[in-house]
């Protein structure tokens, strides 16, 4: 089937689903295969539960015109996401890194939402399946900004995700020692995460860079042709290069001199806060409202949460 025809089916659907346990009436179901499952075997069940169409890889399971037969369901999902992405007329901000991706994504989304209708990756749907699902959850006429989280544990994965999501702006939170085996060591992590910089350099996109990270500063210096490089955590930036205090929550000074108290702990989260404020400032979010978004952000899903137990 031509991707444009599949996109028409998608546009008439209530959304995209890959799990029969989460079928919604009128959705488009993709029968993906994994090491331990074969979605083709559940296509009929998806229709019984209310899916309008199912995308399958086997003509043998196709019973009527509600079955869309493709060679590779995952490839079809990704191609559909890319086709849909091209209908966006607004910025797409991508972020990756060894740590802090989800918290930073949520902080950026909270800040941008003060001025724009913003869609951000749900949870940590940040892989080769999650990114396409994220893009297909975005209706271009309902949003003005998208924040897309990208995860990877091998070289080439970020490049692949960028090819689907087509980010216009991006940032790398940090370079750490996560997934060392998959990346083949720290140098492999630098190359793998740097694929986001590679993409934005080729497309003359905008990058936001933590000036306190020697690794990131070196990585960005080796690439040319960015549309713009925006630094945060500099001595002259607001907030400055270090938090005001931690008791245990991070506090920082606004440009007006007000003390902003957050619900985040740990110096590492100051980097995430600064990244979100930098992105907000770049897109013209009023500083007072950006600080309100940071102060009002409540971490969840066991990320930077403070749990009180007992009476002491």
Coordinates of N, CA, C and O in Angstrom, one line a residue, residues 2 6 47 55 71 76 78 96 101 116 128 151 166 172 220 225 242 268 276 285:
X2 N 0.5 2.3 -0.8 CA 1.2 3.5 -0.8 C 1.0 4.2 0.6 O 0.0 4.1 1.2
X6 N -2.1 4.8 3.4 CA -2.1 4.3 4.8 C -2.2 5.5 5.7 O -2.9 5.5 6.8
X47 N -9.3 -6.3 16.0 CA -10.6 -5.9 15.3 C -11.8 -6.1 16.2 O -12.7 -5.3 16.2
X55 N -2.6 -3.5 10.6 CA -1.5 -3.6 9.6 C -0.8 -4.9 10.0 O -0.2 -5.0 11.1
X71 N 5.0 -5.6 4.0 CA 6.2 -6.5 4.1 C 6.8 -6.5 5.5 O 7.2 -7.6 6.1
X76 N 6.7 -0.1 8.3 CA 5.5 0.7 7.9 C 5.2 1.7 9.0 O 4.8 2.8 8.6
X78 N 7.2 3.1 11.1 CA 8.2 4.2 11.0 C 8.0 5.1 9.8 O 8.2 6.3 9.9
X96 N 18.4 13.8 23.9 CA 19.0 12.5 24.2 C 20.1 12.7 25.3 O 20.3 13.8 25.7
X101 N 17.1 12.4 30.7 CA 16.3 12.7 29.5 C 14.9 13.0 29.8 O 14.3 14.0 29.4
X116 N 2.9 27.9 24.5 CA 2.6 27.2 23.3 C 1.8 25.9 23.7 O 1.9 25.3 24.8
X128 N 12.8 2.9 18.9 CA 12.5 2.8 17.5 C 11.0 2.6 17.3 O 10.5 2.8 16.2
X151 N 16.1 7.7 23.1 CA 17.0 6.8 23.8 C 17.7 5.9 22.9 O 17.2 5.6 21.7
X166 N 12.9 14.1 12.5 CA 13.3 15.4 11.8 C 13.4 16.6 12.8 O 12.7 17.6 12.5
X172 N 21.7 17.5 24.1 CA 22.2 16.3 24.7 C 22.3 16.6 26.2 O 23.0 17.6 26.6
X220 N 30.4 19.7 20.3 CA 29.8 20.7 19.4 C 30.8 21.5 18.6 O 30.6 21.9 17.5
X225 N 28.2 24.4 10.9 CA 27.0 24.7 10.1 C 25.7 24.6 10.9 O 24.6 24.5 10.4
X242 N 25.7 27.8 39.0 CA 25.5 26.9 40.2 C 24.2 27.3 40.8 O 23.8 28.5 40.8
X268 N 22.6 17.3 39.8 CA 22.4 16.9 38.5 C 21.2 17.5 37.9 O 21.1 17.8 36.7
X276 N 15.9 23.5 30.5 CA 14.5 23.9 30.3 C 14.3 25.4 30.2 O 13.6 26.0 29.4
X285 N 9.3 32.4 26.1 CA 8.5 32.2 27.2 C 8.9 33.3 28.3 O 10.0 33.4 28.6

